[in-house]
Amino acid sequence: MAEQDKWKWQEPGTAWRGICTYHITLTIPSREPLLGTLVIPDGDPAQARVERTSLGNAVVDELYVMCRHYPAIRILQFCLMPDHLHAIIRVTQVMDTSIRSVIRGYWQGVKKLGRAYTLSVSPASGSSSVSPVSRPLAVPPASGPSSVSPVSRPLAVPPEFNSGSTPQAPTWPFPIFTGRPFIRPLSRRGQLHTMMRYVQMNPQRLATKRLKPGFFHVQRDIIIHGRSYDGVGNTMLLMAQSFAPVTFYLYPREDGDASAAARTTPFYHTSR
């Protein structure tokens, strides 16, 4: 912890202003798929992609607005999911404004987009016959309608205002992005590569989870060579018919444990 206190982004007076790479996550707390629809061509998770809605397009556009306002910021990678956004950004020089303030400004922008979205799909706005996802936003950043299936969401107007005694239901903006974005500095070796891979694989992981939910919960009574096990993951690898022996070598540690080099452990894996 003493070593971490020396990091520039944590120093008093300069916190979050230095050159660094950050992972930003913006989530819809209700987990409604308002930003896009997951598409899995031919049932292959490796080809999964997210088709953006007009709100999703606007949220991504707001990222580029942020970069135009702060030229020191570069977007290294981003991935829009149906209910959240991942972005990896790089601050290339020391800024007068902290990254926290920058992301807070981005958050305020997307909150405004979310409120405009709820107004555009409100029954009182006369758009009840239009899909709430395919209807364009009433704000400039949207890049056009998206041909995706409708997504149901709670109405912005409570049912009591739709009674017969109320001639016209009032309309007000309903908040969508109520949770603050998560900011994580990537300052350790290997973190950037790992996180970029994580962001890139998001659609594939979601597709795998939907197509094969058994891979993501505990499976009990898995019988292997007459013994019963509980496990998590792809059990098809355990049930394969062809196996090949492999030798596992333990190399000496940096502290000089030379005896580890002589130890080997046989194990098996599935052969292709």
PDB file of C-alpha atoms in Angstrom:
ATOM      1  CA  MET A   1       0.000   0.000   0.000  1.00  0.00           C
ATOM      2  CA  ALA A   2       2.921   2.360   0.731  1.00  0.00           C
ATOM      3  CA  GLU A   3       4.140   1.852  -2.843  1.00  0.00           C
ATOM      4  CA  GLN A   4       0.668   2.579  -4.244  1.00  0.00           C
ATOM      5  CA  ASP A   5       0.567   5.871  -2.349  1.00  0.00           C
ATOM      6  CA  LYS A   6       3.425   7.066  -4.555  1.00  0.00           C
ATOM      7  CA  TRP A   7       1.406   6.751  -7.751  1.00  0.00           C
ATOM      8  CA  LYS A   8       0.935  10.129  -9.362  1.00  0.00           C
ATOM      9  CA  TRP A   9      -2.798   9.726  -9.849  1.00  0.00           C
ATOM     10  CA  GLN A  10      -3.176   9.328  -6.081  1.00  0.00           C
ATOM     11  CA  GLU A  11      -1.002  12.248  -4.998  1.00  0.00           C
ATOM     12  CA  PRO A  12      -2.814  15.075  -3.135  1.00  0.00           C
ATOM     13  CA  GLY A  13      -3.503  18.021  -5.407  1.00  0.00           C
ATOM     14  CA  THR A  14      -2.801  16.078  -8.610  1.00  0.00           C
ATOM     15  CA  ALA A  15      -5.071  13.058  -8.087  1.00  0.00           C
ATOM     16  CA  TRP A  16      -6.387  11.581 -11.345  1.00  0.00           C
ATOM     17  CA  ARG A  17      -4.684  14.275 -13.457  1.00  0.00           C
ATOM     18  CA  GLY A  18      -1.567  12.452 -14.614  1.00  0.00           C
ATOM     19  CA  ILE A  19      -0.789  10.370 -17.676  1.00  0.00           C
ATOM     20  CA  CYS A  20      -2.545   7.048 -17.244  1.00  0.00           C
ATOM     21  CA  THR A  21      -4.890   4.521 -18.831  1.00  0.00           C
ATOM     22  CA  TYR A  22      -8.355   4.005 -17.397  1.00  0.00           C
ATOM     23  CA  HIS A  23     -11.144   1.468 -17.717  1.00  0.00           C
ATOM     24  CA  ILE A  24     -14.571   3.132 -17.651  1.00  0.00           C
ATOM     25  CA  THR A  25     -17.825   1.224 -17.138  1.00  0.00           C
ATOM     26  CA  LEU A  26     -21.243   2.851 -17.519  1.00  0.00           C
ATOM     27  CA  THR A  27     -24.205   0.665 -16.530  1.00  0.00           C
ATOM     28  CA  ILE A  28     -27.974   0.965 -16.630  1.00  0.00           C
ATOM     29  CA  PRO A  29     -28.802  -0.013 -13.016  1.00  0.00           C
ATOM     30  CA  SER A  30     -32.143  -1.537 -14.027  1.00  0.00           C
ATOM     31  CA  ARG A  31     -30.257  -3.782 -16.495  1.00  0.00           C
ATOM     32  CA  GLU A  32     -32.791  -3.074 -19.230  1.00  0.00           C
ATOM     33  CA  PRO A  33     -31.353  -3.706 -22.728  1.00  0.00           C
ATOM     34  CA  LEU A  34     -31.928  -0.156 -23.945  1.00  0.00           C
ATOM     35  CA  LEU A  35     -28.560   0.331 -25.657  1.00  0.00           C
ATOM     36  CA  GLY A  36     -28.632  -2.540 -28.124  1.00  0.00           C
ATOM     37  CA  THR A  37     -29.646  -6.073 -29.034  1.00  0.00           C
ATOM     38  CA  LEU A  38     -27.297  -9.062 -28.979  1.00  0.00           C
ATOM     39  CA  VAL A  39     -27.188 -10.836 -32.352  1.00  0.00           C
ATOM     40  CA  ILE A  40     -25.668 -14.342 -32.648  1.00  0.00           C
ATOM     41  CA  PRO A  41     -25.313 -15.330 -36.348  1.00  0.00           C
ATOM     42  CA  ASP A  42     -25.674 -19.069 -36.961  1.00  0.00           C
ATOM     43  CA  GLY A  43     -25.682 -19.659 -33.206  1.00  0.00           C
ATOM     44  CA  ASP A  44     -21.911 -19.064 -33.107  1.00  0.00           C
ATOM     45  CA  PRO A  45     -20.797 -17.031 -30.063  1.00  0.00           C
ATOM     46  CA  ALA A  46     -17.557 -16.091 -31.842  1.00  0.00           C
ATOM     47  CA  GLN A  47     -19.607 -14.043 -34.329  1.00  0.00           C
ATOM     48  CA  ALA A  48     -21.782 -12.339 -31.725  1.00  0.00           C
ATOM     49  CA  ARG A  49     -22.280  -8.601 -32.041  1.00  0.00           C
ATOM     50  CA  VAL A  50     -24.510  -5.906 -30.571  1.00  0.00           C
ATOM     51  CA  GLU A  51     -26.788  -3.907 -32.847  1.00  0.00           C
ATOM     52  CA  ARG A  52     -27.098  -0.468 -31.318  1.00  0.00           C
ATOM     53  CA  THR A  53     -30.318   1.348 -30.649  1.00  0.00           C
ATOM     54  CA  SER A  54     -30.613   5.095 -31.164  1.00  0.00           C
ATOM     55  CA  LEU A  55     -29.875   5.563 -27.461  1.00  0.00           C
ATOM     56  CA  GLY A  56     -26.823   3.308 -27.768  1.00  0.00           C
ATOM     57  CA  ASN A  57     -25.548   5.338 -30.714  1.00  0.00           C
ATOM     58  CA  ALA A  58     -26.002   8.546 -28.734  1.00  0.00           C
ATOM     59  CA  VAL A  59     -24.105   7.139 -25.733  1.00  0.00           C
ATOM     60  CA  VAL A  60     -21.169   6.207 -27.991  1.00  0.00           C
ATOM     61  CA  ASP A  61     -21.287   9.589 -29.744  1.00  0.00           C
ATOM     62  CA  GLU A  62     -21.024  11.249 -26.346  1.00  0.00           C
ATOM     63  CA  LEU A  63     -17.669   9.491 -25.861  1.00  0.00           C
ATOM     64  CA  TYR A  64     -16.295  11.253 -28.928  1.00  0.00           C
ATOM     65  CA  VAL A  65     -17.763  14.552 -27.759  1.00  0.00           C
ATOM     66  CA  MET A  66     -15.756  14.089 -24.557  1.00  0.00           C
ATOM     67  CA  CYS A  67     -12.565  13.484 -26.552  1.00  0.00           C
ATOM     68  CA  ARG A  68     -13.140  16.551 -28.706  1.00  0.00           C
ATOM     69  CA  HIS A  69     -13.545  18.626 -25.565  1.00  0.00           C
ATOM     70  CA  TYR A  70     -10.419  17.098 -23.970  1.00  0.00           C
ATOM     71  CA  PRO A  71      -7.857  16.507 -26.777  1.00  0.00           C
ATOM     72  CA  ALA A  72      -5.456  14.810 -24.336  1.00  0.00           C
ATOM     73  CA  ILE A  73      -7.829  11.829 -24.086  1.00  0.00           C
ATOM     74  CA  ARG A  74      -7.665   8.962 -26.580  1.00  0.00           C
ATOM     75  CA  ILE A  75     -10.118   6.074 -26.852  1.00  0.00           C
ATOM     76  CA  LEU A  76      -8.156   2.823 -27.075  1.00  0.00           C
ATOM     77  CA  GLN A  77     -11.137   0.467 -27.098  1.00  0.00           C
ATOM     78  CA  PHE A  78     -14.825   0.437 -26.293  1.00  0.00           C
ATOM     79  CA  CYS A  79     -17.658  -2.064 -26.408  1.00  0.00           C
ATOM     80  CA  LEU A  80     -21.344  -1.233 -26.169  1.00  0.00           C
ATOM     81  CA  MET A  81     -23.456  -3.982 -24.614  1.00  0.00           C
ATOM     82  CA  PRO A  82     -27.269  -4.059 -24.323  1.00  0.00           C
ATOM     83  CA  ASP A  83     -27.236  -2.627 -20.795  1.00  0.00           C
ATOM     84  CA  HIS A  84     -23.744  -1.204 -20.255  1.00  0.00           C
ATOM     85  CA  LEU A  85     -20.708   0.337 -21.903  1.00  0.00           C
ATOM     86  CA  HIS A  86     -17.019  -0.501 -21.496  1.00  0.00           C
ATOM     87  CA  ALA A  87     -14.379   1.998 -22.592  1.00  0.00           C
ATOM     88  CA  ILE A  88     -10.600   2.063 -22.221  1.00  0.00           C
ATOM     89  CA  ILE A  89      -9.180   5.556 -22.512  1.00  0.00           C
ATOM     90  CA  ARG A  90      -5.669   6.958 -22.381  1.00  0.00           C
ATOM     91  CA  VAL A  91      -4.783  10.342 -20.899  1.00  0.00           C
ATOM     92  CA  THR A  92      -1.722  11.384 -22.921  1.00  0.00           C
ATOM     93  CA  GLN A  93      -0.710  14.442 -20.906  1.00  0.00           C
ATOM     94  CA  VAL A  94      -1.345  16.071 -17.551  1.00  0.00           C
ATOM     95  CA  MET A  95      -4.684  17.883 -17.610  1.00  0.00           C
ATOM     96  CA  ASP A  96      -5.993  20.720 -15.484  1.00  0.00           C
ATOM     97  CA  THR A  97      -9.223  18.758 -15.081  1.00  0.00           C
ATOM     98  CA  SER A  98      -9.131  15.442 -13.236  1.00  0.00           C
ATOM     99  CA  ILE A  99     -10.354  12.312 -14.974  1.00  0.00           C
ATOM    100  CA  ARG A 100     -13.070  12.065 -12.357  1.00  0.00           C
ATOM    101  CA  SER A 101     -14.439  15.450 -13.414  1.00  0.00           C
ATOM    102  CA  VAL A 102     -14.148  14.489 -17.083  1.00  0.00           C
ATOM    103  CA  ILE A 103     -16.131  11.285 -16.600  1.00  0.00           C
ATOM    104  CA  ARG A 104     -18.633  13.104 -14.412  1.00  0.00           C
ATOM    105  CA  GLY A 105     -19.239  15.469 -17.328  1.00  0.00           C
ATOM    106  CA  TYR A 106     -19.709  12.504 -19.666  1.00  0.00           C
ATOM    107  CA  TRP A 107     -22.145  11.004 -17.189  1.00  0.00           C
ATOM    108  CA  GLN A 108     -24.160  14.228 -17.082  1.00  0.00           C
ATOM    109  CA  GLY A 109     -24.317  14.144 -20.868  1.00  0.00           C
ATOM    110  CA  VAL A 110     -25.625  10.581 -21.093  1.00  0.00           C
ATOM    111  CA  LYS A 111     -28.109  11.262 -18.296  1.00  0.00           C
ATOM    112  CA  LYS A 112     -29.521  14.049 -20.445  1.00  0.00           C
ATOM    113  CA  LEU A 113     -29.730  11.626 -23.376  1.00  0.00           C
ATOM    114  CA  GLY A 114     -31.528   9.104 -21.180  1.00  0.00           C
ATOM    115  CA  ARG A 115     -34.100  11.655 -20.078  1.00  0.00           C
ATOM    116  CA  ALA A 116     -34.684  12.682 -23.694  1.00  0.00           C
ATOM    117  CA  TYR A 117     -35.163   9.018 -24.567  1.00  0.00           C
ATOM    118  CA  THR A 118     -37.862   8.487 -21.937  1.00  0.00           C
ATOM    119  CA  LEU A 119     -39.688  11.569 -23.177  1.00  0.00           C
ATOM    120  CA  SER A 120     -39.531  10.316 -26.769  1.00  0.00           C
ATOM    121  CA  VAL A 121     -41.136   6.961 -25.880  1.00  0.00           C
ATOM    122  CA  SER A 122     -43.710   8.301 -23.405  1.00  0.00           C
ATOM    123  CA  PRO A 123     -47.342   7.525 -24.361  1.00  0.00           C
ATOM    124  CA  ALA A 124     -48.189  11.167 -23.705  1.00  0.00           C
ATOM    125  CA  SER A 125     -45.850  12.189 -26.513  1.00  0.00           C
ATOM    126  CA  GLY A 126     -48.074  10.415 -29.031  1.00  0.00           C
ATOM    127  CA  SER A 127     -45.522   7.712 -29.826  1.00  0.00           C
ATOM    128  CA  SER A 128     -47.268   4.743 -28.222  1.00  0.00           C
ATOM    129  CA  SER A 129     -47.528   2.962 -31.576  1.00  0.00           C
ATOM    130  CA  VAL A 130     -43.786   3.292 -32.238  1.00  0.00           C
ATOM    131  CA  SER A 131     -41.177   0.862 -31.016  1.00  0.00           C
ATOM    132  CA  PRO A 132     -39.447   2.467 -28.003  1.00  0.00           C
ATOM    133  CA  VAL A 133     -36.070   1.359 -29.332  1.00  0.00           C
ATOM    134  CA  SER A 134     -36.336   2.184 -33.028  1.00  0.00           C
ATOM    135  CA  ARG A 135     -37.796   5.657 -32.474  1.00  0.00           C
ATOM    136  CA  PRO A 136     -35.056   8.319 -32.959  1.00  0.00           C
ATOM    137  CA  LEU A 137     -33.956  10.352 -29.982  1.00  0.00           C
ATOM    138  CA  ALA A 138     -35.077  13.930 -29.655  1.00  0.00           C
ATOM    139  CA  VAL A 139     -31.419  14.964 -29.425  1.00  0.00           C
ATOM    140  CA  PRO A 140     -28.786  15.513 -32.158  1.00  0.00           C
ATOM    141  CA  PRO A 141     -26.164  12.838 -31.247  1.00  0.00           C
ATOM    142  CA  ALA A 142     -28.288   9.918 -32.480  1.00  0.00           C
ATOM    143  CA  SER A 143     -26.942   8.591 -35.778  1.00  0.00           C
ATOM    144  CA  GLY A 144     -30.210   7.225 -37.112  1.00  0.00           C
ATOM    145  CA  PRO A 145     -32.769   4.497 -36.397  1.00  0.00           C
ATOM    146  CA  SER A 146     -31.680   0.933 -35.870  1.00  0.00           C
ATOM    147  CA  SER A 147     -33.653  -2.040 -37.183  1.00  0.00           C
ATOM    148  CA  VAL A 148     -33.795  -4.047 -33.992  1.00  0.00           C
ATOM    149  CA  SER A 149     -36.603  -5.715 -32.129  1.00  0.00           C
ATOM    150  CA  PRO A 150     -38.610  -3.637 -29.645  1.00  0.00           C
ATOM    151  CA  VAL A 151     -37.569  -3.658 -26.006  1.00  0.00           C
ATOM    152  CA  SER A 152     -40.226  -3.247 -23.358  1.00  0.00           C
ATOM    153  CA  ARG A 153     -39.560  -0.906 -20.443  1.00  0.00           C
ATOM    154  CA  PRO A 154     -41.616   0.623 -17.629  1.00  0.00           C
ATOM    155  CA  LEU A 155     -43.661   3.610 -18.697  1.00  0.00           C
ATOM    156  CA  ALA A 156     -42.452   7.051 -17.710  1.00  0.00           C
ATOM    157  CA  VAL A 157     -46.012   7.868 -16.595  1.00  0.00           C
ATOM    158  CA  PRO A 158     -47.522   6.032 -13.592  1.00  0.00           C
ATOM    159  CA  PRO A 159     -50.773   4.142 -14.322  1.00  0.00           C
ATOM    160  CA  GLU A 160     -52.851   6.375 -12.032  1.00  0.00           C
ATOM    161  CA  PHE A 161     -52.379   9.261 -14.449  1.00  0.00           C
ATOM    162  CA  ASN A 162     -53.913   7.198 -17.241  1.00  0.00           C
ATOM    163  CA  SER A 163     -57.344   6.909 -15.603  1.00  0.00           C
ATOM    164  CA  GLY A 164     -60.491   8.084 -17.306  1.00  0.00           C
ATOM    165  CA  SER A 165     -60.664  11.175 -15.112  1.00  0.00           C
ATOM    166  CA  THR A 166     -57.346  12.437 -16.463  1.00  0.00           C
ATOM    167  CA  PRO A 167     -57.794  13.953 -19.937  1.00  0.00           C
ATOM    168  CA  GLN A 168     -54.073  13.990 -20.752  1.00  0.00           C
ATOM    169  CA  ALA A 169     -51.239  12.279 -18.911  1.00  0.00           C
ATOM    170  CA  PRO A 170     -48.414  14.602 -17.894  1.00  0.00           C
ATOM    171  CA  THR A 171     -44.919  13.840 -19.128  1.00  0.00           C
ATOM    172  CA  TRP A 172     -41.597  14.165 -17.319  1.00  0.00           C
ATOM    173  CA  PRO A 173     -38.119  12.755 -17.902  1.00  0.00           C
ATOM    174  CA  PHE A 174     -37.495   9.384 -16.280  1.00  0.00           C
ATOM    175  CA  PRO A 175     -33.850   8.768 -15.243  1.00  0.00           C
ATOM    176  CA  ILE A 176     -32.019   5.840 -16.838  1.00  0.00           C
ATOM    177  CA  PHE A 177     -28.337   6.289 -15.969  1.00  0.00           C
ATOM    178  CA  THR A 178     -28.746   6.755 -12.233  1.00  0.00           C
ATOM    179  CA  GLY A 179     -25.488   5.042 -11.262  1.00  0.00           C
ATOM    180  CA  ARG A 180     -22.123   6.762 -11.523  1.00  0.00           C
ATOM    181  CA  PRO A 181     -19.597   5.350 -14.012  1.00  0.00           C
ATOM    182  CA  PHE A 182     -16.893   3.102 -12.588  1.00  0.00           C
ATOM    183  CA  ILE A 183     -13.313   4.342 -13.106  1.00  0.00           C
ATOM    184  CA  ARG A 184     -10.359   1.985 -12.722  1.00  0.00           C
ATOM    185  CA  PRO A 185      -6.732   2.949 -13.460  1.00  0.00           C
ATOM    186  CA  LEU A 186      -4.725   0.345 -15.387  1.00  0.00           C
ATOM    187  CA  SER A 187      -1.219   0.858 -14.065  1.00  0.00           C
ATOM    188  CA  ARG A 188       0.154  -2.647 -13.496  1.00  0.00           C
ATOM    189  CA  ARG A 189       2.030  -4.705 -16.055  1.00  0.00           C
ATOM    190  CA  GLY A 190      -0.284  -6.735 -18.268  1.00  0.00           C
ATOM    191  CA  GLN A 191      -3.458  -4.999 -17.090  1.00  0.00           C
ATOM    192  CA  LEU A 192      -4.006  -3.080 -20.317  1.00  0.00           C
ATOM    193  CA  HIS A 193      -3.696  -6.137 -22.560  1.00  0.00           C
ATOM    194  CA  THR A 194      -5.927  -8.209 -20.284  1.00  0.00           C
ATOM    195  CA  MET A 195      -8.600  -5.530 -20.038  1.00  0.00           C
ATOM    196  CA  MET A 196      -8.639  -4.828 -23.784  1.00  0.00           C
ATOM    197  CA  ARG A 197      -9.137  -8.530 -24.397  1.00  0.00           C
ATOM    198  CA  TYR A 198     -11.887  -8.588 -21.770  1.00  0.00           C
ATOM    199  CA  VAL A 199     -13.700  -5.686 -23.416  1.00  0.00           C
ATOM    200  CA  GLN A 200     -13.308  -7.181 -26.882  1.00  0.00           C
ATOM    201  CA  MET A 201     -14.720 -10.550 -25.787  1.00  0.00           C
ATOM    202  CA  ASN A 202     -17.802  -9.135 -24.029  1.00  0.00           C
ATOM    203  CA  PRO A 203     -20.330 -10.001 -26.789  1.00  0.00           C
ATOM    204  CA  GLN A 204     -18.908 -13.513 -27.163  1.00  0.00           C
ATOM    205  CA  ARG A 205     -19.110 -14.179 -23.422  1.00  0.00           C
ATOM    206  CA  LEU A 206     -22.706 -12.965 -23.254  1.00  0.00           C
ATOM    207  CA  ALA A 207     -23.630 -15.114 -26.257  1.00  0.00           C
ATOM    208  CA  THR A 208     -21.992 -18.172 -24.687  1.00  0.00           C
ATOM    209  CA  LYS A 209     -23.821 -17.530 -21.432  1.00  0.00           C
ATOM    210  CA  ARG A 210     -27.165 -17.385 -23.237  1.00  0.00           C
ATOM    211  CA  LEU A 211     -26.578 -20.387 -25.483  1.00  0.00           C
ATOM    212  CA  LYS A 212     -24.905 -22.605 -22.874  1.00  0.00           C
ATOM    213  CA  PRO A 213     -25.985 -21.483 -19.408  1.00  0.00           C
ATOM    214  CA  GLY A 214     -24.695 -24.730 -17.917  1.00  0.00           C
ATOM    215  CA  PHE A 215     -21.134 -23.488 -18.354  1.00  0.00           C
ATOM    216  CA  PHE A 216     -21.715 -20.760 -15.771  1.00  0.00           C
ATOM    217  CA  HIS A 217     -23.273 -22.543 -12.806  1.00  0.00           C
ATOM    218  CA  VAL A 218     -22.284 -25.462 -10.626  1.00  0.00           C
ATOM    219  CA  GLN A 219     -22.982 -28.849 -12.205  1.00  0.00           C
ATOM    220  CA  ARG A 220     -23.290 -31.675  -9.727  1.00  0.00           C
ATOM    221  CA  ASP A 221     -22.685 -35.407  -9.969  1.00  0.00           C
ATOM    222  CA  ILE A 222     -20.277 -35.286 -12.906  1.00  0.00           C
ATOM    223  CA  ILE A 223     -19.124 -38.906 -13.282  1.00  0.00           C
ATOM    224  CA  ILE A 224     -15.510 -39.370 -14.404  1.00  0.00           C
ATOM    225  CA  HIS A 225     -13.983 -42.865 -14.257  1.00  0.00           C
ATOM    226  CA  GLY A 226     -16.619 -43.959 -11.789  1.00  0.00           C
ATOM    227  CA  ARG A 227     -16.118 -41.032  -9.403  1.00  0.00           C
ATOM    228  CA  SER A 228     -18.593 -38.217  -8.822  1.00  0.00           C
ATOM    229  CA  TYR A 229     -17.556 -34.554  -8.910  1.00  0.00           C
ATOM    230  CA  ASP A 230     -19.115 -31.103  -8.774  1.00  0.00           C
ATOM    231  CA  GLY A 231     -17.720 -28.539 -11.181  1.00  0.00           C
ATOM    232  CA  VAL A 232     -18.163 -25.355 -13.180  1.00  0.00           C
ATOM    233  CA  GLY A 233     -17.348 -24.900 -16.847  1.00  0.00           C
ATOM    234  CA  ASN A 234     -17.314 -26.841 -20.101  1.00  0.00           C
ATOM    235  CA  THR A 235     -17.769 -30.453 -19.003  1.00  0.00           C
ATOM    236  CA  MET A 236     -17.665 -31.592 -22.644  1.00  0.00           C
ATOM    237  CA  LEU A 237     -13.870 -31.485 -22.376  1.00  0.00           C
ATOM    238  CA  LEU A 238     -14.033 -34.044 -19.574  1.00  0.00           C
ATOM    239  CA  MET A 239     -16.280 -36.360 -21.579  1.00  0.00           C
ATOM    240  CA  ALA A 240     -14.050 -36.489 -24.672  1.00  0.00           C
ATOM    241  CA  GLN A 241     -13.012 -39.926 -25.882  1.00  0.00           C
ATOM    242  CA  SER A 242      -9.459 -39.126 -26.970  1.00  0.00           C
ATOM    243  CA  PHE A 243      -6.785 -38.106 -24.473  1.00  0.00           C
ATOM    244  CA  ALA A 244      -3.030 -37.627 -24.727  1.00  0.00           C
ATOM    245  CA  PRO A 245      -0.456 -37.637 -21.909  1.00  0.00           C
ATOM    246  CA  VAL A 246       1.288 -34.356 -21.187  1.00  0.00           C
ATOM    247  CA  THR A 247       4.178 -33.609 -18.839  1.00  0.00           C
ATOM    248  CA  PHE A 248       3.928 -30.499 -16.695  1.00  0.00           C
ATOM    249  CA  TYR A 249       7.246 -28.901 -15.719  1.00  0.00           C
ATOM    250  CA  LEU A 250       7.725 -26.708 -12.664  1.00  0.00           C
ATOM    251  CA  TYR A 251      10.524 -24.228 -13.261  1.00  0.00           C
ATOM    252  CA  PRO A 252      12.703 -22.766 -10.479  1.00  0.00           C
ATOM    253  CA  ARG A 253      11.398 -19.665  -8.773  1.00  0.00           C
ATOM    254  CA  GLU A 254      13.341 -16.424  -8.637  1.00  0.00           C
ATOM    255  CA  ASP A 255      14.154 -17.088  -4.988  1.00  0.00           C
ATOM    256  CA  GLY A 256      16.450 -19.946  -6.071  1.00  0.00           C
ATOM    257  CA  ASP A 257      14.314 -23.025  -5.365  1.00  0.00           C
ATOM    258  CA  ALA A 258      16.285 -25.280  -7.738  1.00  0.00           C
ATOM    259  CA  SER A 259      14.574 -28.456  -6.557  1.00  0.00           C
ATOM    260  CA  ALA A 260      11.374 -27.420  -8.324  1.00  0.00           C
ATOM    261  CA  ALA A 261      13.015 -27.972 -11.705  1.00  0.00           C
ATOM    262  CA  ALA A 262      13.261 -31.708 -11.108  1.00  0.00           C
ATOM    263  CA  ARG A 263       9.595 -32.212 -10.298  1.00  0.00           C
ATOM    264  CA  THR A 264       7.169 -33.250 -13.011  1.00  0.00           C
ATOM    265  CA  THR A 265       3.491 -33.977 -12.832  1.00  0.00           C
ATOM    266  CA  PRO A 266       1.683 -36.012 -15.497  1.00  0.00           C
ATOM    267  CA  PHE A 267      -1.821 -34.995 -16.448  1.00  0.00           C
ATOM    268  CA  TYR A 268      -4.138 -35.422 -19.400  1.00  0.00           C
ATOM    269  CA  HIS A 269      -5.926 -33.162 -21.799  1.00  0.00           C
ATOM    270  CA  THR A 270      -8.237 -33.669 -24.734  1.00  0.00           C
ATOM    271  CA  SER A 271      -6.521 -34.091 -28.086  1.00  0.00           C
ATOM    272  CA  ARG A 272      -7.975 -32.662 -31.252  1.00  0.00           C
TER     273      ARG A 272
END
